[in-house]
Each structure stands twice: as C-alpha cells, then as structure tokens.
Amino acid sequence: MTNHLFSLIRSRIPAPGKNFIETPEGRTLSYAELVEGAGRYANALVTLGVRPGDRVAVQVEKSVAALLVYLACVRAGAVFLPLNTAYTIAELEYFIGDAEPTVVVCDPAKREGISAIAKKAGVKAVETLDPRGEGSLANKASAQPAAFDDVPRAADGLAAILYTSGTTGRSKGAMLSHENLASNSLALVDYWRFTATDVLLHALPIYHTHGLFVATNVSLFAGGSMLFLPKFDPDMVIGLLPRATAMMGVPTFYTRLLQHPGLTREATKHMRLFVSGSAPLLAETHREWQARTGHAILERYGMTETNMNTSNPYDGDRVAGTVGFPLPGVELRVADPESGRILPQGEIGVIEVKGPNVFRGYWRMPDKTAAEFRADGFFITGDLGRIDERGYVHIVGRGKDLIITGGFNVYPKEIEGEIDAIPGVIESAVIGVPHPDFGEGVTAVVVRKPDAALDERAVLAALEGKLAKFKQPKRVFFVDDLPRNTMGKVQKNILRDTHKDLYTR
Ligand code: AMP
C-alpha cells in the first residue's frame, strides 16, 4: 500500500528543481526542498511520539514551514489539525481536549498558555513556529535527516480534521480522508484547467479548507507554483498580479481590490483565472470586476465537510449570483428540509451532496454525523438553494438563517438582493428577530454609501411593490460595516443577538 495522498502529490511533481513557492521577500522552495523539508518535519514529529492516526494540532501564523508540517503529517500517516489563529486560549481548551492531539504546534507567544491546557489533555509535546517559520519545531526538524519512508495509508485513511466555524453550538471536527482531498484536487485541476505553468497568488489563511486544500492542493496536483503572501494585502496583490496566472479569494478580496486604483486591465492581463468562494459574491461585485478588468470571476461553492461541490464553468457562462454546476463525481440534489423528499427542479430546499469529496463524519460525534446524512449517503449541507432550468445551482442562504414570519418562509437572499439594488446601498444583511405576533420579524441591516441620503423610510419605500408584504422588513438599521469572520462570511448570529429584543421590549 502507498501513502494515498502523498504518492499522488509526488507522482505529479513536474521536476524536482522546479519552484513550488516564492515569498514576497524572494525566498523560494523547490519541489525537491518541499519533499525534503516535509521529510525532516515528519522525522521530528515521529521523534516526538507521533504515531499513525495521531492528531497534530497546529495554531500558527501562515508560513512555508506550516505547510511543511501539513505534508509531514500526511507522510507520517498522522492527522493534521489546523486551528484558526484567532482562537483564544479558552477556545483552544475545547479543541485540544476534544481532539487529544499528541503534539501541539503554536506561536511562541502562546506556548505558556497552551502548555497548561495541553498537559490536562495528555499532549506529549508543545512546540513552536513563528511567522518566519522559526521555532522549536523548526530547530528539531533541521537536525533530522530528509529521508523519510512514507507511512502507507489507504484512500479512506484520515488526513486531516478541520473544525467547523460553529456559529451555532460547538464546533465539530470534520474528518477528511486522503481520498476526500485527492479526489477534489484532481477534479478542480481539471475543471479549472490548472497546469504546471500556473502561478497561484496565495493570500488566504491556511487553517481553512479554502487556502489549505483548495489553493495549496490544487497547486500541488497541477505541479504549479505559488506566490505565497503572509496575508491579504491589496497593495501587495496588485504588485504581484503581473507575475501570477490565477488567484483564489473570498469575496472581500474582490471588493477591497475594486477600491484600489491599481486594479486595471493592464494589471490583470497576465491572469487567466479569478476564483471566489467561502461566502456569496455580490452580483454587483462580479459585474464591476468584469467591467474593470475584463475577467469574469469564477464562483464556486464548498464547505469544510465536503470540499468543493459546485463551480461555474471554465468555458461558458459564469453566471453572477450562482455557484455553477456540480463538479464531476459530485451528486447534488435539493430536498425538503423536514421530510427529505427530493424536490422538483426550481424549488427551494436544502442542498444535499454525495461523492468522494464528502467527509467521513464528525470526530467523536456519531450521533451528529448520523443526523446529517440521509439513509442513501447524501450529506445534508444545511445550505438552502435551488437549481435553475439551465442546471446552475443558486444558494439562497443557510438553513438556520431562514426566516419564518407569520408561518411564511422568507429567504434572506431575496430581500438582500432587492435592498442592494437600491441606489446608495453598498450591501445588506436580512435577519429574523423574535416577534410576538409573527414568530420572527424580517429585519434589515444596511451599509450605505458615505454620501447616500438614505434612511429607513426611503429603504422601505423603495421595497414597496417589489416584495410581498410579508417579506418586507419591519425595521431597517444602518451600520458602517457588517460583522464578518476571517473568511468574509457575514456573522448573522451577531446581528441577531444585537437586535434580539427589538420587537419584544
Ligand atoms: P466553511 O465550512 O467555513 O467553508 O463554510 C461553508 C459555507 O460557506 C457553506 O455551507 C455556505 O453556506 C458558504 N459558502 C461557501 N461558498 C459559498 C458561495 N460561493 N456562495 C454562498 N455561500 C457559500
């Protein structure tokens, strides 16, 4: 048996001397150095007591070394467990207690705090890596040989656990197998036409599926290379676009780049592909981007548990406001959330998916896992959507964001679309707030342009006649910015909490 994921990665290396990574400071890492570096880290982890199947929890700033730790885990048959750098010590206590990792790798500044909680969870070693990729683990790795015999792993062997962002209840650890990751990367390389000549501008965090698996694994599986930025910085991105061929971003990358005077046709003429995902891209952003650069952003849809499910086509219409077609090998259907009955084309329901991309279940939560799969193996995503007559999938929001007012279902996206079309509005979020008569009252939170003379009454007047009475917001509030998490997702739970007593006080 081979190591399923790493042997595929190895087999696709175009030439050992080829560059895989270049950083803005001009540091480079070739494919040979990548394999060797991962080998040294794998030896270091084994010396620290990591055995096949053990978890290695990693909460560090983005660095090339952090990617080497990921690949070291894969080669050692261990389970890579990246953690959002924003998590506090109190939050880490839950993750470390739940995952029981053998080794925790953290920023030097957090070592002391983490050591205390790691001890309780039976962690064997707490090691460090700083933003430059230096620290106690790097020192241990550099003292190790590069040669490492990859531990055999079957296709269904675990490669990683990624905790879901958990805006409702506790985060759950999604268990991802070698084949979950490999199959999705292969599908995306093909669908998006990645080759060894591609240079991906990588500005995403690497503790999340988007930056870690979609961006990095697609580059590896294509034998391409990456311009590896420590974080998203519009100036830096604009400066590097002429050397890149592709970029993957969350919608906020695109809205922020649109505010940059350096974004021109000329600056993007070397690019062949801009991909957006992790949160809905406003149709307006799609249009503005195309007008400014000539490129149609390709929007795709996925989640931690499923990797990527759908994508707009490479050739053919990339339709703004849709997430395209199911990827090859992925089955997708829309069902009634309650009964599970499969709905006819065009109707709104919960999106369910099945395929080699879909995770193996939630870590140590068999009941939660069972509750989110149908008997025929489809995973219930919790996203509400519909499939249009051309087969394009549309997402209308998360199931938990659905508003039920006076017994009627209201899909926030429909109302947000109407509000966003009002002159003077930048964007909006529509939420349901407890209401004594209606159960929930439709409530809008709006960001307006700085010079817009727009108030609550004007918004409500503009919606008159556009939306059925029950869909119209009962109240409209204005804010400077919508609360977003690091992946650009609007945190509606925060908005709901802010306004929870609105109709009941
Ligand atoms: P995560 O597990 O953090 O990747 O979040 C996955 C969720 O992000 C999905 O279940 C969707 O609700 C949302 N999402 C991802 N991509 C898109 C997209 N292109 N449009 C709308 N929502 C998206």
XYZ file of C-alpha atoms and ligand atoms in Angstrom:
528
model
C 0.000 0.000 0.000
C 1.189 3.521 -0.719
C 0.510 6.722 1.145
C -2.546 7.584 -0.951
C -2.406 11.400 -0.910
C 1.337 11.947 -0.840
C 2.108 9.377 -3.509
C -0.295 11.226 -5.819
C 1.371 14.533 -4.976
C 4.817 13.013 -5.624
C 3.725 11.475 -8.904
C 2.679 14.868 -10.214
C 5.889 16.772 -9.444
C 6.975 18.160 -12.827
C 10.702 18.429 -11.975
C 12.468 18.323 -8.598
C 14.187 21.636 -9.217
C 11.005 23.468 -10.114
C 9.893 26.206 -7.729
C 6.808 25.438 -5.708
C 6.757 28.512 -3.502
C 8.081 32.037 -3.698
C 7.506 34.543 -0.908
C 7.323 38.331 -1.386
C 10.805 38.614 0.189
C 12.112 36.422 -2.612
C 12.564 33.209 -0.620
C 11.934 30.141 -2.729
C 11.213 26.482 -2.110
C 11.563 23.927 -4.890
C 9.563 20.705 -5.098
C 12.671 18.758 -4.006
C 13.044 21.062 -0.996
C 9.359 20.652 -0.239
C 9.676 16.853 -0.114
C 12.894 17.043 1.901
C 11.540 19.625 4.307
C 8.375 17.606 4.876
C 10.614 14.578 5.479
C 12.598 16.412 8.177
C 9.396 17.563 9.886
C 7.950 14.037 9.624
C 11.062 12.641 11.336
C 10.808 15.326 14.026
C 7.138 14.519 14.685
C 7.857 10.783 14.941
C 10.671 11.522 17.404
C 8.176 13.497 19.486
C 5.964 10.417 19.706
C 3.541 10.893 16.791
C 2.210 7.556 15.536
C -0.045 6.888 12.540
C -3.567 8.107 13.303
C -2.366 10.592 15.946
C -3.510 14.186 15.718
C -1.085 17.093 15.367
C -2.807 20.367 16.283
C -1.293 23.464 14.683
C -2.182 27.044 15.547
C 0.466 29.205 13.899
C 0.690 32.227 11.634
C 0.876 31.475 7.938
C 4.343 30.343 6.876
C 6.016 27.950 4.465
C 7.050 25.868 7.483
C 3.376 25.433 8.435
C 2.749 23.873 5.016
C 5.701 21.544 5.583
C 4.082 20.420 8.842
C 0.858 19.670 6.954
C 2.694 17.490 4.436
C 4.803 15.934 7.192
C 1.604 14.786 8.901
C 0.312 13.307 5.652
C 3.583 11.429 5.102
C 3.688 10.176 8.700
C 0.101 8.906 8.477
C -0.863 11.414 11.162
C -3.908 13.682 11.160
C -3.236 17.382 10.521
C -5.438 19.632 12.626
C -5.084 23.316 11.783
C -6.682 25.867 14.099
C -7.795 29.407 13.341
C -5.172 31.833 14.656
C -7.943 33.940 16.201
C -8.885 31.258 18.746
C -8.172 32.256 22.330
C -6.671 30.003 24.973
C -10.159 29.375 26.391
C -11.379 28.213 22.962
C -8.266 26.122 22.403
C -9.011 24.236 25.577
C -12.093 22.778 23.905
C -10.304 21.832 20.667
C -7.300 20.302 22.377
C -9.473 18.463 24.892
C -11.724 17.163 22.111
C -9.041 16.151 19.596
C -6.456 14.876 22.105
C -3.501 15.608 19.854
C -0.109 14.044 20.504
C 1.703 17.248 19.571
C 0.539 20.868 19.571
C 2.436 23.410 17.477
C 1.801 27.060 18.352
C 3.166 30.571 18.145
C 5.954 31.151 20.708
C 3.784 33.806 22.399
C 1.128 31.209 23.191
C 3.388 28.402 24.352
C 2.926 29.004 28.053
C -0.849 29.277 27.982
C -1.219 26.259 25.706
C 1.192 24.121 27.732
C -1.101 24.368 30.739
C -4.161 23.086 28.842
C -2.140 20.588 26.800
C -0.953 18.888 29.961
C -4.539 18.200 31.018
C -5.310 16.647 27.601
C -2.294 14.319 27.725
C -0.399 16.088 24.911
C 3.174 14.761 24.650
C 4.856 17.903 23.334
C 4.112 21.581 22.712
C 6.393 23.023 20.022
C 6.629 26.439 18.390
C 6.749 28.038 14.950
C 6.738 31.801 14.477
C 5.554 33.791 11.431
C 9.018 33.404 9.859
C 8.744 29.639 10.277
C 11.309 29.564 13.079
C 10.880 27.975 16.471
C 11.487 24.824 18.473
C 9.857 22.550 15.884
C 11.884 24.083 13.051
C 15.052 23.541 15.099
C 14.161 19.916 15.715
C 13.325 19.379 12.031
C 16.593 20.879 10.821
C 18.507 18.391 12.977
C 16.702 15.480 11.314
C 17.510 13.669 8.056
C 15.406 14.486 4.984
C 14.813 10.848 4.124
C 11.526 9.511 5.439
C 9.637 6.373 4.472
C 6.052 7.466 3.861
C 3.665 5.585 6.114
C 1.191 3.620 3.972
C -2.344 4.995 4.132
C -5.412 3.718 2.328
C -7.691 6.044 0.385
C -10.075 6.217 3.347
C -7.304 6.893 5.901
C -7.674 10.175 7.777
C -5.502 13.045 6.556
C -6.958 15.984 8.469
C -9.543 17.206 10.900
C -10.877 20.700 10.318
C -13.174 22.179 12.902
C -16.248 23.897 11.505
C -16.637 27.554 12.402
C -19.507 26.686 14.750
C -21.696 29.775 14.722
C -24.415 27.608 16.303
C -23.306 25.383 19.144
C -19.942 23.731 19.496
C -17.536 23.434 16.585
C -17.408 19.957 15.163
C -14.267 18.270 13.831
C -14.812 17.255 10.191
C -12.743 14.142 9.431
C -11.256 14.305 5.936
C -9.670 11.302 4.288
C -6.783 11.109 1.832
C -9.290 10.410 -0.940
C -11.602 13.282 0.079
C -8.699 15.669 -0.514
C -7.136 13.929 -3.502
C -10.361 13.436 -5.464
C -11.367 17.059 -5.030
C -7.962 18.406 -6.068
C -7.948 16.230 -9.175
C -11.458 17.370 -10.102
C -10.577 21.043 -9.622
C -7.268 20.888 -11.521
C -9.201 19.541 -14.452
C -12.244 21.783 -14.171
C -10.225 24.953 -13.743
C -7.507 23.880 -16.239
C -4.584 24.172 -13.851
C -1.193 23.129 -15.270
C 2.458 23.252 -14.278
C 2.699 26.688 -15.874
C 0.266 28.189 -13.373
C 1.390 30.608 -10.693
C -1.245 30.967 -7.986
C -1.373 34.138 -5.947
C -1.971 32.707 -2.475
C -3.232 35.297 0.017
C -5.695 33.141 2.003
C -5.160 31.779 5.504
C -4.046 28.149 5.634
C -6.085 26.977 8.624
C -9.215 26.817 6.458
C -10.222 24.487 3.627
C -10.019 27.279 1.019
C -6.373 28.250 1.485
C -5.132 24.889 2.692
C -6.820 22.376 0.447
C -8.340 24.193 -2.499
C -5.449 26.582 -3.136
C -2.445 24.570 -1.964
C -3.512 21.093 -3.071
C -4.669 22.311 -6.470
C -1.247 23.921 -6.986
C 0.492 20.711 -5.853
C -1.665 18.474 -8.017
C -1.057 20.727 -11.016
C 2.689 20.815 -10.401
C 2.370 24.597 -10.462
C 3.784 27.205 -8.160
C 2.511 29.750 -5.665
C 3.321 33.326 -4.745
C 2.794 32.862 -1.035
C 1.692 36.007 0.810
C 1.592 36.100 4.627
C -1.851 37.668 4.393
C -4.151 39.528 2.043
C -2.735 42.961 1.321
C -4.260 44.846 -1.625
C -1.037 46.716 -2.485
C 0.968 43.528 -2.468
C -1.630 41.672 -4.535
C -1.768 44.440 -7.140
C 2.031 44.436 -7.291
C 2.209 40.667 -7.866
C -0.692 40.190 -10.295
C 1.562 40.693 -13.336
C 3.556 37.621 -12.255
C 0.589 35.379 -11.419
C -1.862 33.449 -13.567
C -4.579 32.675 -11.016
C -5.930 33.860 -7.682
C -8.387 32.311 -5.266
C -10.112 34.657 -2.885
C -13.046 35.290 -0.613
C -15.485 37.994 -1.799
C -13.892 40.641 0.436
C -10.637 40.295 -1.532
C -12.521 41.360 -4.624
C -14.450 44.216 -3.036
C -11.259 45.568 -1.486
C -9.268 45.261 -4.701
C -12.035 47.149 -6.511
C -11.314 50.084 -4.200
C -7.667 50.067 -5.327
C -6.750 52.465 -8.153
C -4.113 49.978 -9.357
C -6.758 47.452 -10.423
C -6.820 47.810 -14.192
C -6.980 45.687 -17.315
C -3.258 46.146 -17.671
C -2.538 44.925 -14.123
C -4.571 41.750 -14.673
C -3.655 40.943 -18.234
C -1.286 38.135 -17.241
C -4.046 36.459 -15.202
C -6.183 33.681 -16.608
C -8.455 32.938 -13.639
C -10.006 34.604 -10.586
C -11.922 32.244 -8.290
C -14.233 33.311 -5.465
C -15.826 31.285 -2.701
C -16.445 30.703 1.019
C -19.177 33.342 1.069
C -21.596 34.740 -1.519
C -20.104 37.106 -4.078
C -22.425 40.018 -4.759
C -23.620 40.071 -8.357
C -22.613 43.739 -8.353
C -19.006 42.832 -7.486
C -18.966 40.308 -10.321
C -20.148 42.967 -12.786
C -17.823 45.688 -11.552
C -14.853 43.313 -11.690
C -15.631 42.345 -15.251
C -16.046 45.964 -16.294
C -12.729 46.986 -14.686
C -10.540 44.023 -15.632
C -12.295 42.136 -18.417
C -12.257 38.978 -16.260
C -15.424 37.169 -15.143
C -14.839 35.912 -11.599
C -15.497 32.190 -11.371
C -17.613 31.487 -8.290
C -17.644 28.081 -6.663
C -19.302 26.572 -3.604
C -17.956 24.243 -0.965
C -17.635 23.715 2.731
C -15.255 22.261 5.297
C -17.153 18.960 5.386
C -17.449 18.448 1.644
C -14.526 20.220 0.000
C -15.789 21.814 -3.226
C -19.213 20.821 -4.530
C -20.011 23.088 -7.448
C -18.317 25.526 -9.752
C -19.201 27.884 -12.519
C -17.781 26.628 -15.807
C -14.319 27.483 -17.090
C -15.684 27.874 -20.595
C -19.271 29.028 -20.885
C -21.263 31.460 -18.800
C -20.011 32.279 -15.332
C -23.322 33.479 -14.016
C -23.198 36.122 -11.273
C -25.157 35.138 -8.180
C -24.897 31.402 -8.911
C -22.349 28.800 -7.886
C -22.488 26.836 -11.121
C -22.767 23.104 -11.675
C -21.931 20.076 -9.512
C -18.288 19.103 -10.075
C -17.635 15.821 -11.907
C -18.163 12.962 -9.450
C -20.348 15.044 -7.128
C -24.072 14.323 -6.930
C -26.199 17.236 -5.777
C -29.920 17.470 -5.102
C -32.379 19.774 -3.388
C -34.680 18.267 -0.771
C -37.426 19.273 1.604
C -35.580 20.013 4.858
C -38.186 18.285 7.028
C -39.227 15.197 5.087
C -36.137 14.749 2.917
C -38.382 14.451 -0.141
C -36.418 15.325 -3.275
C -37.874 18.491 -4.760
C -38.584 19.182 -8.423
C -36.154 21.399 -10.319
C -36.637 25.065 -9.471
C -37.931 24.627 -5.927
C -36.030 25.887 -2.912
C -34.893 23.377 -0.330
C -31.836 22.090 1.457
C -28.830 21.175 -0.694
C -27.623 17.596 -0.259
C -24.413 16.179 -1.739
C -22.747 12.831 -2.175
C -19.389 11.888 -3.651
C -15.754 11.094 -2.919
C -15.352 14.683 -1.696
C -17.731 14.257 1.250
C -16.089 13.855 4.683
C -16.121 10.733 6.826
C -18.078 12.170 9.732
C -17.608 14.374 12.762
C -14.805 13.443 15.129
C -16.219 11.520 18.090
C -19.797 12.650 17.329
C -21.521 9.609 15.814
C -24.988 10.936 16.605
C -24.375 14.328 14.974
C -22.854 12.545 11.982
C -25.841 10.211 11.643
C -28.252 13.141 11.907
C -26.638 14.955 8.976
C -26.631 12.097 6.485
C -29.643 10.615 4.697
C -30.003 6.844 4.583
C -28.745 6.785 0.965
C -25.492 8.508 1.885
C -26.281 12.111 0.937
C -24.881 14.752 3.306
C -27.350 17.450 4.345
C -25.340 20.638 3.878
C -27.695 22.977 5.726
C -27.486 25.419 2.808
C -30.732 26.357 1.127
C -30.753 26.564 -2.619
C -32.347 25.747 -5.921
C -31.299 24.534 -9.339
C -32.386 26.695 -12.271
C -33.572 25.496 -15.651
C -30.011 25.561 -17.037
C -28.709 23.459 -14.149
C -26.926 26.278 -12.299
C -27.114 25.983 -8.519
C -28.230 29.067 -6.583
C -27.635 29.400 -2.845
C -30.277 31.362 -1.001
C -28.735 31.184 2.465
C -28.003 28.922 5.379
C -30.955 26.917 6.706
C -30.519 28.474 10.101
C -30.801 31.940 8.531
C -34.203 31.144 7.032
C -36.824 33.475 8.457
C -40.270 32.168 9.307
C -42.668 35.053 9.734
C -46.397 34.524 10.275
C -45.911 30.959 9.026
C -44.284 32.059 5.747
C -40.730 31.242 4.719
C -38.608 34.223 3.823
C -35.226 33.661 2.195
C -32.917 36.479 3.242
C -31.011 36.495 -0.033
C -34.093 37.554 -1.994
C -34.663 40.553 0.269
C -30.945 41.399 0.344
C -30.896 41.374 -3.462
C -33.702 43.938 -3.599
C -32.134 46.153 -0.937
C -28.700 46.002 -2.583
C -30.262 47.228 -5.824
C -31.448 50.457 -4.171
C -29.190 53.363 -5.209
C -26.926 54.334 -2.323
C -26.773 50.860 -0.780
C -23.449 49.016 -0.634
C -24.703 45.808 0.940
C -27.183 44.407 3.407
C -27.968 41.506 5.698
C -31.512 40.412 6.449
C -32.248 38.524 9.645
C -35.195 37.153 11.601
C -35.707 38.627 15.051
C -38.178 37.195 17.620
C -41.556 38.893 17.204
C -44.596 38.446 19.468
C -47.146 38.274 16.625
C -45.223 36.832 13.705
C -42.776 34.483 15.398
C -39.958 36.304 13.630
C -39.877 39.795 12.196
C -37.931 40.448 8.990
C -35.195 42.954 9.873
C -32.639 44.563 7.584
C -29.167 45.806 8.428
C -27.808 48.023 5.673
C -24.448 49.557 4.753
C -24.966 52.710 2.712
C -22.514 54.708 0.603
C -20.928 57.541 2.572
C -22.728 60.236 0.581
C -26.108 58.470 0.338
C -29.099 60.317 1.767
C -30.891 57.133 2.644
C -32.923 56.453 5.758
C -35.211 53.694 6.983
C -38.253 55.219 5.381
C -36.545 55.522 1.977
C -35.482 51.884 2.021
C -38.963 50.710 2.949
C -40.498 52.940 0.268
C -38.128 51.522 -2.367
C -39.212 47.977 -1.484
C -42.935 48.724 -1.760
C -44.368 46.809 -4.666
C -41.119 44.870 -5.176
C -41.733 42.335 -2.439
C -44.824 40.705 -0.960
C -45.916 42.452 2.220
C -44.794 39.596 4.496
C -41.283 39.731 3.053
C -40.799 43.434 3.647
C -38.547 44.364 6.555
C -40.350 45.645 9.639
C -37.301 47.652 10.603
C -34.148 48.836 8.840
C -30.895 49.677 10.618
C -27.726 51.230 9.252
C -24.181 50.203 10.136
C -20.731 51.169 8.842
C -19.728 47.546 8.228
C -21.358 44.136 8.525
C -19.669 41.874 11.071
C -17.590 39.298 9.175
C -15.371 36.419 10.161
C -11.900 35.954 8.697
C -13.284 34.098 5.676
C -15.524 37.036 4.818
C -18.762 35.423 5.975
C -21.344 37.777 7.446
C -21.934 36.759 11.059
C -25.703 36.900 11.206
C -25.674 35.364 14.663
C -24.047 38.580 15.929
C -26.684 40.719 14.202
C -29.480 38.555 15.588
C -28.019 38.911 19.040
C -27.692 42.700 18.756
C -31.358 43.061 17.795
C -32.866 40.164 19.744
C -35.133 42.321 21.948
C -36.192 44.667 19.172
C -39.843 43.622 18.931
C -40.335 42.237 22.415
C -39.158 45.063 24.664
P -16.822 26.687 5.538
O -17.093 25.348 6.101
O -16.220 27.639 6.511
O -16.030 26.612 4.265
O -18.236 27.331 5.171
C -19.051 26.702 4.253
C -20.264 27.518 3.998
O -19.925 28.737 3.343
C -21.226 26.833 3.077
O -22.023 25.877 3.743
C -22.017 28.009 2.536
O -23.020 28.406 3.459
C -20.971 29.113 2.461
N -20.435 29.254 1.113
C -19.303 28.768 0.594
N -19.141 29.150 -0.684
C -20.215 29.907 -0.993
C -20.662 30.618 -2.167
N -19.934 30.651 -3.268
N -21.826 31.279 -2.074
C -22.571 31.275 -0.958
N -22.216 30.653 0.174
C -21.052 29.971 0.159
